[in-house]
mmCIF file of C-alpha atoms and ligand atoms in Angstrom:
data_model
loop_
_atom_site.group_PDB
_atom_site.id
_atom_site.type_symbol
_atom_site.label_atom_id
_atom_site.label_comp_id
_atom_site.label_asym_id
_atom_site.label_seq_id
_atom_site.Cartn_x
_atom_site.Cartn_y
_atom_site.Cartn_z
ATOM 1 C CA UNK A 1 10.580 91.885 152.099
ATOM 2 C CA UNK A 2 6.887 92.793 151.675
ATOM 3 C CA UNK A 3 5.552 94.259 148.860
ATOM 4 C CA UNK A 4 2.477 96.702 149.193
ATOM 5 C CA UNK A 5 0.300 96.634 146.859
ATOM 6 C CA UNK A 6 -1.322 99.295 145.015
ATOM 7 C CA UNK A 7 -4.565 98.589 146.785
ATOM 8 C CA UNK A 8 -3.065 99.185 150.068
ATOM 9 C CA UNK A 9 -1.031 102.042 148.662
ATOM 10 C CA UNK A 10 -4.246 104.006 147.684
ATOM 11 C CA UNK A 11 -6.363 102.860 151.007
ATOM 12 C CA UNK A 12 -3.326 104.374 152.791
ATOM 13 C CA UNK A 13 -2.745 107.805 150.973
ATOM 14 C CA UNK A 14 -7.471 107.835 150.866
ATOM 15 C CA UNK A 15 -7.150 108.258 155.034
ATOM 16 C CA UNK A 16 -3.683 109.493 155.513
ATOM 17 C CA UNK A 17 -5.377 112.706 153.868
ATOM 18 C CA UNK A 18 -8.239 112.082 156.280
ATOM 19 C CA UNK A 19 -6.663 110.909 159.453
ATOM 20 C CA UNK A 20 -6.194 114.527 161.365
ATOM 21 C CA UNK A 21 -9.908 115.582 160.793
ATOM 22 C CA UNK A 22 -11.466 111.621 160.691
ATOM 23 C CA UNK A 23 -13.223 112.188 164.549
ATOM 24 C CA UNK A 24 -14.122 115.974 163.840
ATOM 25 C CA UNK A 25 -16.048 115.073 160.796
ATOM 26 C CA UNK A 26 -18.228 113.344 162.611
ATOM 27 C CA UNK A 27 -18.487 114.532 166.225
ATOM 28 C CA UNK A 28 -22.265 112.815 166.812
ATOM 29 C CA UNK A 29 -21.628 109.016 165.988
ATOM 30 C CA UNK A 30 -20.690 107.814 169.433
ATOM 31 C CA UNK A 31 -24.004 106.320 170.630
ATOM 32 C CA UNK A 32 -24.385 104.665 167.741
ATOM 33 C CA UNK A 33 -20.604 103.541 167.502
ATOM 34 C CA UNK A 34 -22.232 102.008 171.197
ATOM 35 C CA UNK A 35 -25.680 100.561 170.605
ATOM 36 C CA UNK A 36 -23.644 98.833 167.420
ATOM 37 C CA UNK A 37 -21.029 97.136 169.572
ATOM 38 C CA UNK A 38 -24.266 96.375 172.560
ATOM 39 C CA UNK A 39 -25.744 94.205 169.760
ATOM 40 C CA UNK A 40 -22.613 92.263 169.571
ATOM 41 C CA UNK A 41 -23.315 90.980 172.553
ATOM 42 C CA UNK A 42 -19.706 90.791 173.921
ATOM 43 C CA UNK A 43 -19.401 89.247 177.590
ATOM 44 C CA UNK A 44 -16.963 90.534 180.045
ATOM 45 C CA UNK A 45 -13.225 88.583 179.319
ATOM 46 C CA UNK A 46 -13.767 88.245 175.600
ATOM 47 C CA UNK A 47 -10.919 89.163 173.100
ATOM 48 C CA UNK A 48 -12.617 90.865 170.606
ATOM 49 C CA UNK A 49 -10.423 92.635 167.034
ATOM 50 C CA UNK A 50 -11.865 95.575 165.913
ATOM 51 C CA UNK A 51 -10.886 95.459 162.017
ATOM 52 C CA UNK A 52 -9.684 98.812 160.242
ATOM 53 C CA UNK A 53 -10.032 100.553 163.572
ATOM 54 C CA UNK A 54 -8.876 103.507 162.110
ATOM 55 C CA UNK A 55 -8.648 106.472 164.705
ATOM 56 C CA UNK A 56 -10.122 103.791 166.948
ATOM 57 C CA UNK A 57 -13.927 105.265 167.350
ATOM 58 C CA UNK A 58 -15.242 101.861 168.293
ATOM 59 C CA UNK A 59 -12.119 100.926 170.888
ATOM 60 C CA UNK A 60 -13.882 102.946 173.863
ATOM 61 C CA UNK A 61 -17.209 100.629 173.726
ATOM 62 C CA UNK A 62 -15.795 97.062 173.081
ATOM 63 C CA UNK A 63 -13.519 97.756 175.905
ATOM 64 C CA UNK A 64 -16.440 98.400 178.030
ATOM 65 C CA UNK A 65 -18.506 95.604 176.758
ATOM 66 C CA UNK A 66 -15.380 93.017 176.970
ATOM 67 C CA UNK A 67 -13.909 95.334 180.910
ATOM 68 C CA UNK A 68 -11.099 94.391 182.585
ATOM 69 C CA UNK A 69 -10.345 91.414 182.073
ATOM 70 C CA UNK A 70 -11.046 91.126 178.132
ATOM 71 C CA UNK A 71 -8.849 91.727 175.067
ATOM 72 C CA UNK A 72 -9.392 94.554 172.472
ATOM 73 C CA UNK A 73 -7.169 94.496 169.312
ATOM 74 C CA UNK A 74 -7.304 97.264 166.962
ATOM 75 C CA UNK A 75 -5.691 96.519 163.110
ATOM 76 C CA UNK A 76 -5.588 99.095 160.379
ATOM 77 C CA UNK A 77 -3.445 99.817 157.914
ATOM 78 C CA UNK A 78 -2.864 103.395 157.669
ATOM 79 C CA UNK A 79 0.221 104.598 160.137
ATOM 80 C CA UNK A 80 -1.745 107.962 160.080
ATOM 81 C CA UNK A 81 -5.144 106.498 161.235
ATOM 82 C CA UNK A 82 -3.005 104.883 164.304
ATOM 83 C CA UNK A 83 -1.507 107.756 164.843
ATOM 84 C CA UNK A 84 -4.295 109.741 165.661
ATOM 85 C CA UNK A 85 -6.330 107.431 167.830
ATOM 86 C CA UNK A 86 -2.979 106.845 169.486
ATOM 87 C CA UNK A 87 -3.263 110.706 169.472
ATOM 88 C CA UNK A 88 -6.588 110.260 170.969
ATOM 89 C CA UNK A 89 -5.571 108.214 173.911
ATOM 90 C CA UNK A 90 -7.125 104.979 172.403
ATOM 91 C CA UNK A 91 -3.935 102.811 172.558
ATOM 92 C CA UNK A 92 -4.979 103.098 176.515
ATOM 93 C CA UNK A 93 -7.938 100.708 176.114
ATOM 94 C CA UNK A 94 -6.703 98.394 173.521
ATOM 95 C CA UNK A 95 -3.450 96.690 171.754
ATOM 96 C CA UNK A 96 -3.056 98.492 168.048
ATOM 97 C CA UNK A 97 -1.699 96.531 165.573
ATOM 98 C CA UNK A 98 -0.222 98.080 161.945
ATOM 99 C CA UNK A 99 -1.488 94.792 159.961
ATOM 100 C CA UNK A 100 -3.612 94.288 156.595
ATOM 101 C CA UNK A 101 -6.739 92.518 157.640
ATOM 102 C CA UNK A 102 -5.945 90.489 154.964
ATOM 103 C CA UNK A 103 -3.026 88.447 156.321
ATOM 104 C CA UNK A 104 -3.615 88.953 160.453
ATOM 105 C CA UNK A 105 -0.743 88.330 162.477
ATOM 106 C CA UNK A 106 -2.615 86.154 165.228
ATOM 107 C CA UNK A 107 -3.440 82.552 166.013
ATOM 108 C CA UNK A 108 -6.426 80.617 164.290
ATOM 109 C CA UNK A 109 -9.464 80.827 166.475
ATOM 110 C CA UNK A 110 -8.243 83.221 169.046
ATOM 111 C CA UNK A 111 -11.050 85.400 168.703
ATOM 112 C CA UNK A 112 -14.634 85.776 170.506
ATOM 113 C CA UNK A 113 -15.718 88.527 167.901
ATOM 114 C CA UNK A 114 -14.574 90.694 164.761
ATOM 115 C CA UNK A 115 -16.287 94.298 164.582
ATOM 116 C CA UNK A 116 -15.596 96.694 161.392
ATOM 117 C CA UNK A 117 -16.896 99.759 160.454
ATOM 118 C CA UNK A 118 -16.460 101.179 157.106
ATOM 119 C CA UNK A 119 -14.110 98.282 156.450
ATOM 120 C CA UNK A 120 -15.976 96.283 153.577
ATOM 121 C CA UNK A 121 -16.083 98.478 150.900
ATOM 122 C CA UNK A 122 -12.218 98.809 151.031
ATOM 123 C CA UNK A 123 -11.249 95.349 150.961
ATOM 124 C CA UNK A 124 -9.656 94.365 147.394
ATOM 125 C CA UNK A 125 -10.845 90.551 147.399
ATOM 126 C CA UNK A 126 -14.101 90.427 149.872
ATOM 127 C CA UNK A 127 -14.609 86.781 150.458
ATOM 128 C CA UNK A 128 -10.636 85.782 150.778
ATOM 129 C CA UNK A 129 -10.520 88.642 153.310
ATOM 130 C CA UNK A 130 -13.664 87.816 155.179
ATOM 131 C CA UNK A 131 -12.210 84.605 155.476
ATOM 132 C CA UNK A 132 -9.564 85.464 156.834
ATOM 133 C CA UNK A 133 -11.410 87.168 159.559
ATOM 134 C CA UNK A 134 -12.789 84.096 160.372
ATOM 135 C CA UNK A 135 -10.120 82.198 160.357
ATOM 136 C CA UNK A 136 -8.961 84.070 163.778
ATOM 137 C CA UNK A 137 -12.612 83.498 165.573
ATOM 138 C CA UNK A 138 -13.498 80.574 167.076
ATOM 139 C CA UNK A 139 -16.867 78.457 165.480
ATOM 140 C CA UNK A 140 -19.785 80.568 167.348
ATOM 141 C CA UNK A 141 -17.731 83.905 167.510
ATOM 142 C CA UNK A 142 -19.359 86.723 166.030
ATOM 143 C CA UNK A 143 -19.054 89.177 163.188
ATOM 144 C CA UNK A 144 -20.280 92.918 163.252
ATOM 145 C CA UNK A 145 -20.315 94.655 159.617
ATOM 146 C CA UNK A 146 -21.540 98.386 160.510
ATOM 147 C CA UNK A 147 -21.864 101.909 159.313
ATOM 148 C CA UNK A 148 -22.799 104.786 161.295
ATOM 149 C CA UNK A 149 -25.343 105.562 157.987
ATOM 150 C CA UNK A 150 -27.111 103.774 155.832
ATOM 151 C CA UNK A 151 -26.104 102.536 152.385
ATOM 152 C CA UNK A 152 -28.824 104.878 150.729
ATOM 153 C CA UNK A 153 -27.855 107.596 153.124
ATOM 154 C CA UNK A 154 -24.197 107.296 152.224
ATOM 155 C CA UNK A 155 -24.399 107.380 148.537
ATOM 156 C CA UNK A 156 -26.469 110.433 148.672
ATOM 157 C CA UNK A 157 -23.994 112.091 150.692
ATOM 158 C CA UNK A 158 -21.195 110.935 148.076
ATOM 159 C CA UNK A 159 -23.389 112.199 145.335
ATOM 160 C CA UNK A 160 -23.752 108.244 143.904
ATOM 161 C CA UNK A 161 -26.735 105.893 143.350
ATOM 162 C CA UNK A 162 -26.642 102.778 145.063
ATOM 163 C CA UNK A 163 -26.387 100.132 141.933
ATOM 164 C CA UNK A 164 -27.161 96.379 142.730
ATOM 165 C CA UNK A 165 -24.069 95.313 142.343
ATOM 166 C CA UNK A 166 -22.973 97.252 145.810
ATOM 167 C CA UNK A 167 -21.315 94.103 148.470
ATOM 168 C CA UNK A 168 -23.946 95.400 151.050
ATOM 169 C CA UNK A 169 -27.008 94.712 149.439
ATOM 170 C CA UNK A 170 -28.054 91.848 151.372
ATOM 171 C CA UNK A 171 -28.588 89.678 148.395
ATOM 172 C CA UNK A 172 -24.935 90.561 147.528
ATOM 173 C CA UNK A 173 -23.872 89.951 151.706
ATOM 174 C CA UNK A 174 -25.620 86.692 153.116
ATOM 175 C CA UNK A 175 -23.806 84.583 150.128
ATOM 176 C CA UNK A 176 -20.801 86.422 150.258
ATOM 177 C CA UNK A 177 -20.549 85.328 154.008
ATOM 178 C CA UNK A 178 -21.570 82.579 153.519
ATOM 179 C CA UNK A 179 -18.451 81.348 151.334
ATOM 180 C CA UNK A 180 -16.713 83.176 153.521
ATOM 181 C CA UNK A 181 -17.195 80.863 156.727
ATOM 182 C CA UNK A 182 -19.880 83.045 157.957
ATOM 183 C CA UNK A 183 -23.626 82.818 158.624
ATOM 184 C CA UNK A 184 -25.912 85.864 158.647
ATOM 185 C CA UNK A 185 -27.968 86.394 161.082
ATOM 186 C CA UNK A 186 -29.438 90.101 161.216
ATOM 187 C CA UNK A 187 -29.286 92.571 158.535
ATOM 188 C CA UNK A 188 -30.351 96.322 159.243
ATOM 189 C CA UNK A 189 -29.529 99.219 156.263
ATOM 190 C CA UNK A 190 -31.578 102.394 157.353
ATOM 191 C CA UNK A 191 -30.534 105.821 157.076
ATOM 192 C CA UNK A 192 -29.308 106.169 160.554
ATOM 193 C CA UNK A 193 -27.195 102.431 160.451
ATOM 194 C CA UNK A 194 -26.010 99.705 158.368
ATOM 195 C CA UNK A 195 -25.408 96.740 160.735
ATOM 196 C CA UNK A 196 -24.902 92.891 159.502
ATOM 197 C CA UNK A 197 -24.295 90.640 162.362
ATOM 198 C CA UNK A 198 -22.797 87.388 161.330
ATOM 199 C CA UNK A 199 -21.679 84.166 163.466
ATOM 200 C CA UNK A 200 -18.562 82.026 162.518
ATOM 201 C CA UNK A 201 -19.731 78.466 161.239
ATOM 202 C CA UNK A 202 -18.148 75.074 162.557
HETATM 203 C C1 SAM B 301 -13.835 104.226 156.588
HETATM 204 S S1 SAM B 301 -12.420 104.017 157.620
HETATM 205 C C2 SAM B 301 -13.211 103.482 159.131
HETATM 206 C C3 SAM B 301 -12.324 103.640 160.328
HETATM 207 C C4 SAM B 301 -12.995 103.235 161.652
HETATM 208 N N1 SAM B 301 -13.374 101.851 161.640
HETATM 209 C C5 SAM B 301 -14.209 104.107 161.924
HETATM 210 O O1 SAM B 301 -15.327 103.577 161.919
HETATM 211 O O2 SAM B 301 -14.044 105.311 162.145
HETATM 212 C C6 SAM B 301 -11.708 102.509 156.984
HETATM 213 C C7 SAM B 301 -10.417 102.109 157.676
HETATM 214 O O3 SAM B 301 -10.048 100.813 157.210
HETATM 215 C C8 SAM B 301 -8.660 100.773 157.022
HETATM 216 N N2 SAM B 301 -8.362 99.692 156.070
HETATM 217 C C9 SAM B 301 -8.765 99.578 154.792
HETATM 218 N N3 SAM B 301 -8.322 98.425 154.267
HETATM 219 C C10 SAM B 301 -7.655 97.782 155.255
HETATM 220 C C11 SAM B 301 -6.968 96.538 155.345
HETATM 221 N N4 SAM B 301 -6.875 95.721 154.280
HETATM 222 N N5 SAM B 301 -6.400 96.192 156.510
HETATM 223 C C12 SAM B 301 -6.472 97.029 157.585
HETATM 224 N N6 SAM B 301 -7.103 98.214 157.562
HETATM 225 C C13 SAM B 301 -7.683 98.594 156.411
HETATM 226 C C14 SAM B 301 -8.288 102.167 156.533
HETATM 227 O O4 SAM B 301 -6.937 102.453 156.742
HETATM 228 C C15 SAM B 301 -9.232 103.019 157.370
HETATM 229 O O5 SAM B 301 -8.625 103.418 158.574
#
């Protein structure tokens, strides 16, 4: 029997609360939902997971950038987050997947790319769980860490400071990939994206 832990059990009741009104909140973020999954640089066939797809925001693009013939995977761990984009029609572009990004249910190396938005800040033990997303990309594949705001732009919104200590400072990031089996290679935090692109080492 698995256990869940009390990390997953708060993630879970966070966006359960949230699930219904997650799209609505923020009607305008498709282009850049787009232009973040363009500089992924997906080619037509790839299998590509997006991680914590939630209600699935991202699913629309990658299956465009990967068509036909690709693979999209959306994980998450909130039944109510799958629910809607189910709700949404998403499940009609890609293969959802109830799963803890944390302990994937797929093959090593089966993967061209990992996107995740708003994932980072909610994982409980960031390099073992980075790793584990690259444990299911092959060496070369690619990692997409985005935000459809910046990380000064979203603490002002929460009514926080940003302290130095936050994962996405890129001083904080590039090693944190980097024992993670991943290698920077673009970092962008303005107030209208957070993107860190990332490539899976040998
Ligand atoms: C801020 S929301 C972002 C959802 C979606 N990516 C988007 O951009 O709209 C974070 C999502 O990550 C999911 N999540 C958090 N921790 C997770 C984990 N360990 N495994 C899978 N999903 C997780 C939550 O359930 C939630 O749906």
């Amino acid at each position: 029997m698995r256990v869940m832990s009390d990390d997953h059990a708060h993630v879970q009741e966070f966006f359960t609360a949230r699930a219904a009104g997650w799209d609505g909140k923020f009607p305008d973020d498709g282009p850049a939902y787009a232009a973040a999954v363009a500089d992924l640089r997906l080619r037509a066939g790839d299998r590509v997971l997006d991680a914590g797809c939630g209600t699935g925001r991202a699913l629309s693009p990658l299956r465009a950038a990967v068509g036909p013939t690709g693979v999209v995977l959306g994980a998450d761990l909130t039944p109510a987050m799958l629910a809607a984009a189910v709700a949404a029609g998403r499940d009609r572009e890609s293969a959802l997947l109830l799963a803890d990004v944390a302990a994937l249910p797929l093959r090593p190396e089966c993967l061209d790319a990992v996107f995740a938005a708003g994932l980072i800040a909610h994982l409980p033990h960031p390099v073992e769980n980075l790793r584990e997303l690259a444990r299911v990309v092959r060496p070369g594949g690619r990692l997409a860490l985005f935000h459809p705001i910046g990380r000064a732009a979203l603490a002002a919104r929460q009514g926080r400071q940003i302290t130095p200590e936050d994962l996405r400072a890129e001083p904080n990031l590039r090693p944190l990939l980097c024992r993670s089996g991943w290698r920077m290679t673009s970092y962008v935090d303005e107030d209208a994206r957070f993107l860190a692109l990332a490539v899976r080492e040998d």
